[in-house]
Every structure is written in structure tokens, then in C-alpha cells.
Amino acid sequence: MTTCVCPGSYDPVTLGHLDVVERARGLFDEVVVAVLHNPGKAGAFGVDERVGLLEASLAGRDGVRVVEFGGRLLVDVCRELGVAHVVKGLRSAADYTYELPMALMNRHLSGLETVFVTADPRFQHVSSSLVKQVSAYGGDVTGLVPDVVRDALAQRRDDDAGR
Ligand code: PNS
């Protein structure tokens, strides 16, 4: 049984993330979607909410589970799971520049290998931060995020407007 980890902050999950998870599942028997803390990003959604949105978005997918690991090192999480590969998506050269040092550091720390899949062009412009911004200003993010995430973003916008 082969397993990989798809790590991320998933704040919130997008259809681009789901495409990467699906394609990772095509390469491995099992995919652990690991929700981790990114010290470089202030979270918009709480961790429980991110996990809930991921679980709702991935419901019914065989061989995929969502686990929250809080503020731990990815290499420690993978060691604990007995996993030697992480899978991440690359949308652009900017993503490569962002991902490369992390992949090299993880390999340096524990030999953890990073497998990159190229983003589907349908989702090349899709990021968690952009969909949050578009939705916050009243734009429609249908087709960029799962419907459950679109609705959660709309709820946040309405809540913020009511404050
Ligand atoms: O979706 P993101 O925010 O690009 O994911 C980045 C994430 C969460 C995978 C990365 O910040 C991470 O691995 N965090 C866990 C802490 C860690 O291991 N840091 C060292 C990375 S070399």
C-alpha cells in the first residue's frame, strides 16, 4: 500500500487543491490531506473550519483522508505516518520558487521526497488568497472552489458586513 501526503494550509480549499489530491490519488493508493500551520500566513478560517470544508469537499472519495497536524513540522508528521512522499501542485514559476526551498529543506531534514504535479490550466489562476479577496468584495467564486466553500465565504462576508 503506497501513501502520500498532500500538505497545505487549505485556507480555504480550492478546486485546484482538489485536482492535486485527485491526481495524487492516481499515483498512490492512499492520500493523507494534511492541514498544517504556515507561519508565513495569517489564517482566515479556523483550523476546524478548514478541516470541515475539506471533509465536506472530499466526502465519498475512496483512499483519501483529512488530518489536522497543527503547528508541527511536515517531516515529523510524515515520519509518524511512515510516509516518504509529499505531492504538491505547481501553477507557475512563482510556485516553483516558493516550493523549491521547502522541498529541499524537507529532503535535507529527513529524506522526504516532494513530487510535483503541474496544475490543470483551468485552475492556474486559482489561489486561496485570491478567492478570499474576490468573495470578500462581492465577486462570484463559483467554479473556483467547492460550493460549500463558496457558501462559507459568502457567510463570512455577510457576517463581516453586519458587524
Ligand atoms: O498551502 P501552503 O500554505 O502553501 O502550505 C505550506 C505548508 C503548510 C505545507 C508549510 O508551511 C509547512 O510544511 N508547514 C509545516 C511546518 C514545516 O514543516 N515547516 C518547514 C517547511 S520546509
mmCIF file of N, CA and C in Angstrom, residues 48-124:
data_model
loop_
_atom_site.group_PDB
_atom_site.id
_atom_site.type_symbol
_atom_site.label_atom_id
_atom_site.label_comp_id
_atom_site.label_asym_id
_atom_site.label_seq_id
_atom_site.Cartn_x
_atom_site.Cartn_y
_atom_site.Cartn_z
ATOM 1 N N ASP A 48 -10.458 24.138 12.532
ATOM 2 C CA ASP A 48 -11.590 23.192 12.500
ATOM 3 C C ASP A 48 -12.475 23.436 11.279
ATOM 4 N N GLU A 49 -12.651 24.714 10.948
ATOM 5 C CA GLU A 49 -13.483 25.047 9.798
ATOM 6 C C GLU A 49 -12.820 24.588 8.489
ATOM 7 N N ARG A 50 -11.503 24.782 8.405
ATOM 8 C CA ARG A 50 -10.775 24.324 7.200
ATOM 9 C C ARG A 50 -10.914 22.819 7.026
ATOM 10 N N VAL A 51 -10.762 22.102 8.144
ATOM 11 C CA VAL A 51 -10.878 20.639 8.084
ATOM 12 C C VAL A 51 -12.298 20.253 7.680
ATOM 13 N N GLY A 52 -13.291 20.930 8.264
ATOM 14 C CA GLY A 52 -14.691 20.630 7.937
ATOM 15 C C GLY A 52 -14.982 20.865 6.460
ATOM 16 N N LEU A 53 -14.457 21.947 5.921
ATOM 17 C CA LEU A 53 -14.695 22.256 4.499
ATOM 18 C C LEU A 53 -13.991 21.229 3.605
ATOM 19 N N LEU A 54 -12.787 20.810 4.017
ATOM 20 C CA LEU A 54 -12.075 19.780 3.245
ATOM 21 C C LEU A 54 -12.851 18.468 3.271
ATOM 22 N N GLU A 55 -13.318 18.079 4.473
ATOM 23 C CA GLU A 55 -14.039 16.805 4.587
ATOM 24 C C GLU A 55 -15.315 16.829 3.757
ATOM 25 N N ALA A 56 -16.011 17.958 3.801
ATOM 26 C CA ALA A 56 -17.244 18.059 3.004
ATOM 27 C C ALA A 56 -16.915 17.991 1.515
ATOM 28 N N SER A 57 -15.815 18.606 1.121
ATOM 29 C CA SER A 57 -15.443 18.657 -0.308
ATOM 30 C C SER A 57 -14.934 17.315 -0.819
ATOM 31 N N LEU A 58 -14.374 16.507 0.096
ATOM 32 C CA LEU A 58 -13.762 15.232 -0.319
ATOM 33 C C LEU A 58 -14.630 14.032 0.056
ATOM 34 N N ALA A 59 -15.837 14.297 0.550
ATOM 35 C CA ALA A 59 -16.709 13.207 1.016
ATOM 36 C C ALA A 59 -16.911 12.178 -0.091
ATOM 37 N N GLY A 60 -16.786 10.914 0.290
ATOM 38 C CA GLY A 60 -17.052 9.835 -0.667
ATOM 39 C C GLY A 60 -15.855 9.449 -1.511
ATOM 40 N N ARG A 61 -14.739 10.184 -1.371
ATOM 41 C CA ARG A 61 -13.555 9.799 -2.180
ATOM 42 C C ARG A 61 -12.809 8.682 -1.472
ATOM 43 N N ASP A 62 -12.672 7.609 -2.177
ATOM 44 C CA ASP A 62 -12.005 6.428 -1.653
ATOM 45 C C ASP A 62 -10.500 6.688 -1.504
ATOM 46 N N GLY A 63 -9.926 6.255 -0.382
ATOM 47 C CA GLY A 63 -8.471 6.347 -0.234
ATOM 48 C C GLY A 63 -7.954 7.741 0.063
ATOM 49 N N VAL A 64 -8.833 8.622 0.528
ATOM 50 C CA VAL A 64 -8.410 9.988 0.865
ATOM 51 C C VAL A 64 -8.916 10.316 2.266
ATOM 52 N N ARG A 65 -8.013 10.783 3.145
ATOM 53 C CA ARG A 65 -8.477 11.217 4.465
ATOM 54 C C ARG A 65 -7.821 12.540 4.823
ATOM 55 N N VAL A 66 -8.525 13.269 5.673
ATOM 56 C CA VAL A 66 -8.082 14.607 6.068
ATOM 57 C C VAL A 66 -7.643 14.544 7.528
ATOM 58 N N VAL A 67 -6.430 15.061 7.818
ATOM 59 C CA VAL A 67 -5.931 15.050 9.189
ATOM 60 C C VAL A 67 -5.319 16.420 9.490
ATOM 61 N N GLU A 68 -5.575 16.893 10.690
ATOM 62 C CA GLU A 68 -5.023 18.191 11.102
ATOM 63 C C GLU A 68 -3.826 17.949 12.009
ATOM 64 N N PHE A 69 -2.700 18.635 11.716
ATOM 65 C CA PHE A 69 -1.485 18.398 12.481
ATOM 66 C C PHE A 69 -0.979 19.646 13.200
ATOM 67 N N GLY A 70 -1.752 20.727 13.152
ATOM 68 C CA GLY A 70 -1.392 21.928 13.910
ATOM 69 C C GLY A 70 -0.014 22.464 13.542
ATOM 70 N N GLY A 71 0.687 22.967 14.549
ATOM 71 C CA GLY A 71 1.977 23.616 14.302
ATOM 72 C C GLY A 71 3.141 22.653 14.386
ATOM 73 N N ARG A 72 3.100 21.622 13.580
ATOM 74 C CA ARG A 72 4.199 20.639 13.605
ATOM 75 C C ARG A 72 4.975 20.684 12.298
ATOM 76 N N LEU A 73 6.190 20.149 12.341
ATOM 77 C CA LEU A 73 6.984 20.065 11.112
ATOM 78 C C LEU A 73 6.407 18.986 10.206
ATOM 79 N N LEU A 74 6.363 19.285 8.922
ATOM 80 C CA LEU A 74 5.857 18.311 7.955
ATOM 81 C C LEU A 74 6.674 17.016 8.005
ATOM 82 N N VAL A 75 7.988 17.150 8.160
ATOM 83 C CA VAL A 75 8.819 15.929 8.175
ATOM 84 C C VAL A 75 8.477 15.035 9.367
ATOM 85 N N ASP A 76 8.128 15.658 10.509
ATOM 86 C CA ASP A 76 7.764 14.858 11.692
ATOM 87 C C ASP A 76 6.433 14.146 11.478
ATOM 88 N N VAL A 77 5.517 14.854 10.865
ATOM 89 C CA VAL A 77 4.205 14.274 10.551
ATOM 90 C C VAL A 77 4.381 13.074 9.615
ATOM 91 N N CYS A 78 5.205 13.255 8.595
ATOM 92 C CA CYS A 78 5.399 12.175 7.614
ATOM 93 C C CYS A 78 6.122 10.986 8.248
ATOM 94 N N ARG A 79 7.070 11.280 9.110
ATOM 95 C CA ARG A 79 7.779 10.192 9.805
ATOM 96 C C ARG A 79 6.791 9.390 10.640
ATOM 97 N N GLU A 80 5.944 10.107 11.363
ATOM 98 C CA GLU A 80 4.944 9.445 12.216
ATOM 99 C C GLU A 80 3.988 8.584 11.384
ATOM 100 N N LEU A 81 3.641 9.080 10.209
ATOM 101 C CA LEU A 81 2.716 8.330 9.345
ATOM 102 C C LEU A 81 3.432 7.223 8.568
ATOM 103 N N GLY A 82 4.760 7.245 8.565
ATOM 104 C CA GLY A 82 5.514 6.285 7.772
ATOM 105 C C GLY A 82 5.427 6.570 6.279
ATOM 106 N N VAL A 83 5.330 7.868 5.948
ATOM 107 C CA VAL A 83 5.160 8.288 4.550
ATOM 108 C C VAL A 83 6.446 8.949 4.052
ATOM 109 N N ALA A 84 6.861 8.601 2.833
ATOM 110 C CA ALA A 84 8.131 9.105 2.303
ATOM 111 C C ALA A 84 7.957 10.112 1.161
ATOM 112 N N HIS A 85 6.695 10.358 0.758
ATOM 113 C CA HIS A 85 6.457 11.252 -0.379
ATOM 114 C C HIS A 85 5.362 12.271 -0.063
ATOM 115 N N VAL A 86 5.630 13.518 -0.442
ATOM 116 C CA VAL A 86 4.559 14.500 -0.435
ATOM 117 C C VAL A 86 4.289 14.886 -1.888
ATOM 118 N N VAL A 87 3.053 15.256 -2.166
ATOM 119 C CA VAL A 87 2.663 15.692 -3.517
ATOM 120 C C VAL A 87 2.127 17.110 -3.421
ATOM 121 N N LYS A 88 2.643 17.970 -4.296
ATOM 122 C CA LYS A 88 2.186 19.359 -4.338
ATOM 123 C C LYS A 88 1.963 19.769 -5.788
ATOM 124 N N GLY A 89 1.146 20.809 -5.970
ATOM 125 C CA GLY A 89 0.868 21.309 -7.317
ATOM 126 C C GLY A 89 1.711 22.536 -7.622
ATOM 127 N N LEU A 90 2.064 22.671 -8.893
ATOM 128 C CA LEU A 90 2.790 23.863 -9.348
ATOM 129 C C LEU A 90 1.954 24.578 -10.401
ATOM 130 N N ARG A 91 1.591 25.842 -10.123
ATOM 131 C CA ARG A 91 0.811 26.616 -11.103
ATOM 132 C C ARG A 91 1.708 27.465 -11.988
ATOM 133 N N SER A 92 2.879 27.797 -11.494
ATOM 134 C CA SER A 92 3.694 28.804 -12.195
ATOM 135 C C SER A 92 5.130 28.744 -11.694
ATOM 136 N N ALA A 93 5.989 29.550 -12.346
ATOM 137 C CA ALA A 93 7.381 29.651 -11.890
ATOM 138 C C ALA A 93 7.432 30.234 -10.478
ATOM 139 N N ALA A 94 6.478 31.090 -10.160
ATOM 140 C CA ALA A 94 6.444 31.666 -8.804
ATOM 141 C C ALA A 94 6.205 30.566 -7.774
ATOM 142 N N ASP A 95 5.327 29.631 -8.101
ATOM 143 C CA ASP A 95 5.099 28.497 -7.192
ATOM 144 C C ASP A 95 6.376 27.692 -7.018
ATOM 145 N N TYR A 96 7.081 27.476 -8.123
ATOM 146 C CA TYR A 96 8.321 26.699 -8.047
ATOM 147 C C TYR A 96 9.322 27.394 -7.123
ATOM 148 N N THR A 97 9.427 28.717 -7.271
ATOM 149 C CA THR A 97 10.348 29.487 -6.432
ATOM 150 C C THR A 97 9.962 29.371 -4.959
ATOM 151 N N TYR A 98 8.661 29.335 -4.694
ATOM 152 C CA TYR A 98 8.156 29.210 -3.312
ATOM 153 C C TYR A 98 8.357 27.789 -2.777
ATOM 154 N N GLU A 99 8.109 26.808 -3.628
ATOM 155 C CA GLU A 99 8.119 25.410 -3.174
ATOM 156 C C GLU A 99 9.524 24.812 -3.077
ATOM 157 N N LEU A 100 10.423 25.241 -3.956
ATOM 158 C CA LEU A 100 11.734 24.588 -4.032
ATOM 159 C C LEU A 100 12.492 24.575 -2.696
ATOM 160 N N PRO A 101 12.617 25.736 -2.008
ATOM 161 C CA PRO A 101 13.355 25.690 -0.732
ATOM 162 C C PRO A 101 12.703 24.756 0.278
ATOM 163 N N MET A 102 11.370 24.706 0.285
ATOM 164 C CA MET A 102 10.692 23.812 1.242
ATOM 165 C C MET A 102 10.985 22.352 0.898
ATOM 166 N N ALA A 103 10.929 22.040 -0.404
ATOM 167 C CA ALA A 103 11.195 20.657 -0.822
ATOM 168 C C ALA A 103 12.634 20.270 -0.472
ATOM 169 N N LEU A 104 13.575 21.193 -0.717
ATOM 170 C CA LEU A 104 14.984 20.908 -0.418
ATOM 171 C C LEU A 104 15.206 20.771 1.088
ATOM 172 N N MET A 105 14.546 21.647 1.867
ATOM 173 C CA MET A 105 14.692 21.575 3.327
ATOM 174 C C MET A 105 14.117 20.261 3.859
ATOM 175 N N ASN A 106 12.959 19.872 3.362
ATOM 176 C CA ASN A 106 12.351 18.626 3.833
ATOM 177 C C ASN A 106 13.224 17.424 3.468
ATOM 178 N N ARG A 107 13.842 17.479 2.307
ATOM 179 C CA ARG A 107 14.725 16.374 1.900
ATOM 180 C C ARG A 107 15.983 16.375 2.769
ATOM 181 N N HIS A 108 16.474 17.599 3.050
ATOM 182 C CA HIS A 108 17.651 17.710 3.926
ATOM 183 C C HIS A 108 17.352 17.143 5.325
ATOM 184 N N LEU A 109 16.178 17.482 5.857
ATOM 185 C CA LEU A 109 15.844 17.106 7.237
ATOM 186 C C LEU A 109 15.627 15.613 7.413
ATOM 187 N N SER A 110 14.991 14.988 6.401
ATOM 188 C CA SER A 110 14.628 13.578 6.644
ATOM 189 C C SER A 110 14.622 12.702 5.396
ATOM 190 N N GLY A 111 15.029 13.276 4.262
ATOM 191 C CA GLY A 111 14.986 12.480 3.028
ATOM 192 C C GLY A 111 13.597 12.453 2.397
ATOM 193 N N LEU A 112 12.675 13.216 2.969
ATOM 194 C CA LEU A 112 11.312 13.270 2.413
ATOM 195 C C LEU A 112 11.349 13.807 0.978
ATOM 196 N N GLU A 113 10.742 13.070 0.059
ATOM 197 C CA GLU A 113 10.733 13.471 -1.351
ATOM 198 C C GLU A 113 9.452 14.243 -1.682
ATOM 199 N N THR A 114 9.590 15.288 -2.488
ATOM 200 C CA THR A 114 8.425 16.035 -2.961
ATOM 201 C C THR A 114 8.197 15.737 -4.430
ATOM 202 N N VAL A 115 6.984 15.310 -4.750
ATOM 203 C CA VAL A 115 6.589 15.050 -6.137
ATOM 204 C C VAL A 115 5.694 16.211 -6.563
ATOM 205 N N PHE A 116 6.056 16.873 -7.660
ATOM 206 C CA PHE A 116 5.245 17.997 -8.141
ATOM 207 C C PHE A 116 4.377 17.564 -9.314
ATOM 208 N N VAL A 117 3.107 17.968 -9.267
ATOM 209 C CA VAL A 117 2.244 17.795 -10.440
ATOM 210 C C VAL A 117 1.924 19.192 -10.977
ATOM 211 N N THR A 118 1.876 19.295 -12.295
ATOM 212 C CA THR A 118 1.590 20.596 -12.897
ATOM 213 C C THR A 118 0.095 20.890 -12.783
ATOM 214 N N ALA A 119 -0.218 22.112 -12.394
ATOM 215 C CA ALA A 119 -1.619 22.483 -12.205
ATOM 216 C C ALA A 119 -2.391 22.365 -13.514
ATOM 217 N N ASP A 120 -3.620 21.942 -13.391
ATOM 218 C CA ASP A 120 -4.515 21.960 -14.541
ATOM 219 C C ASP A 120 -4.721 23.424 -14.945
ATOM 220 N N PRO A 121 -4.581 23.757 -16.224
ATOM 221 C CA PRO A 121 -4.726 25.164 -16.646
ATOM 222 C C PRO A 121 -6.055 25.788 -16.208
ATOM 223 N N ARG A 122 -7.084 24.972 -15.990
ATOM 224 C CA ARG A 122 -8.375 25.526 -15.526
ATOM 225 C C ARG A 122 -8.239 26.194 -14.165
ATOM 226 N N PHE A 123 -7.217 25.773 -13.414
ATOM 227 C CA PHE A 123 -7.093 26.285 -12.042
ATOM 228 C C PHE A 123 -5.792 27.059 -11.824
ATOM 229 N N GLN A 124 -5.155 27.439 -12.913
ATOM 230 C CA GLN A 124 -3.829 28.063 -12.804
ATOM 231 C C GLN A 124 -3.884 29.418 -12.088
#
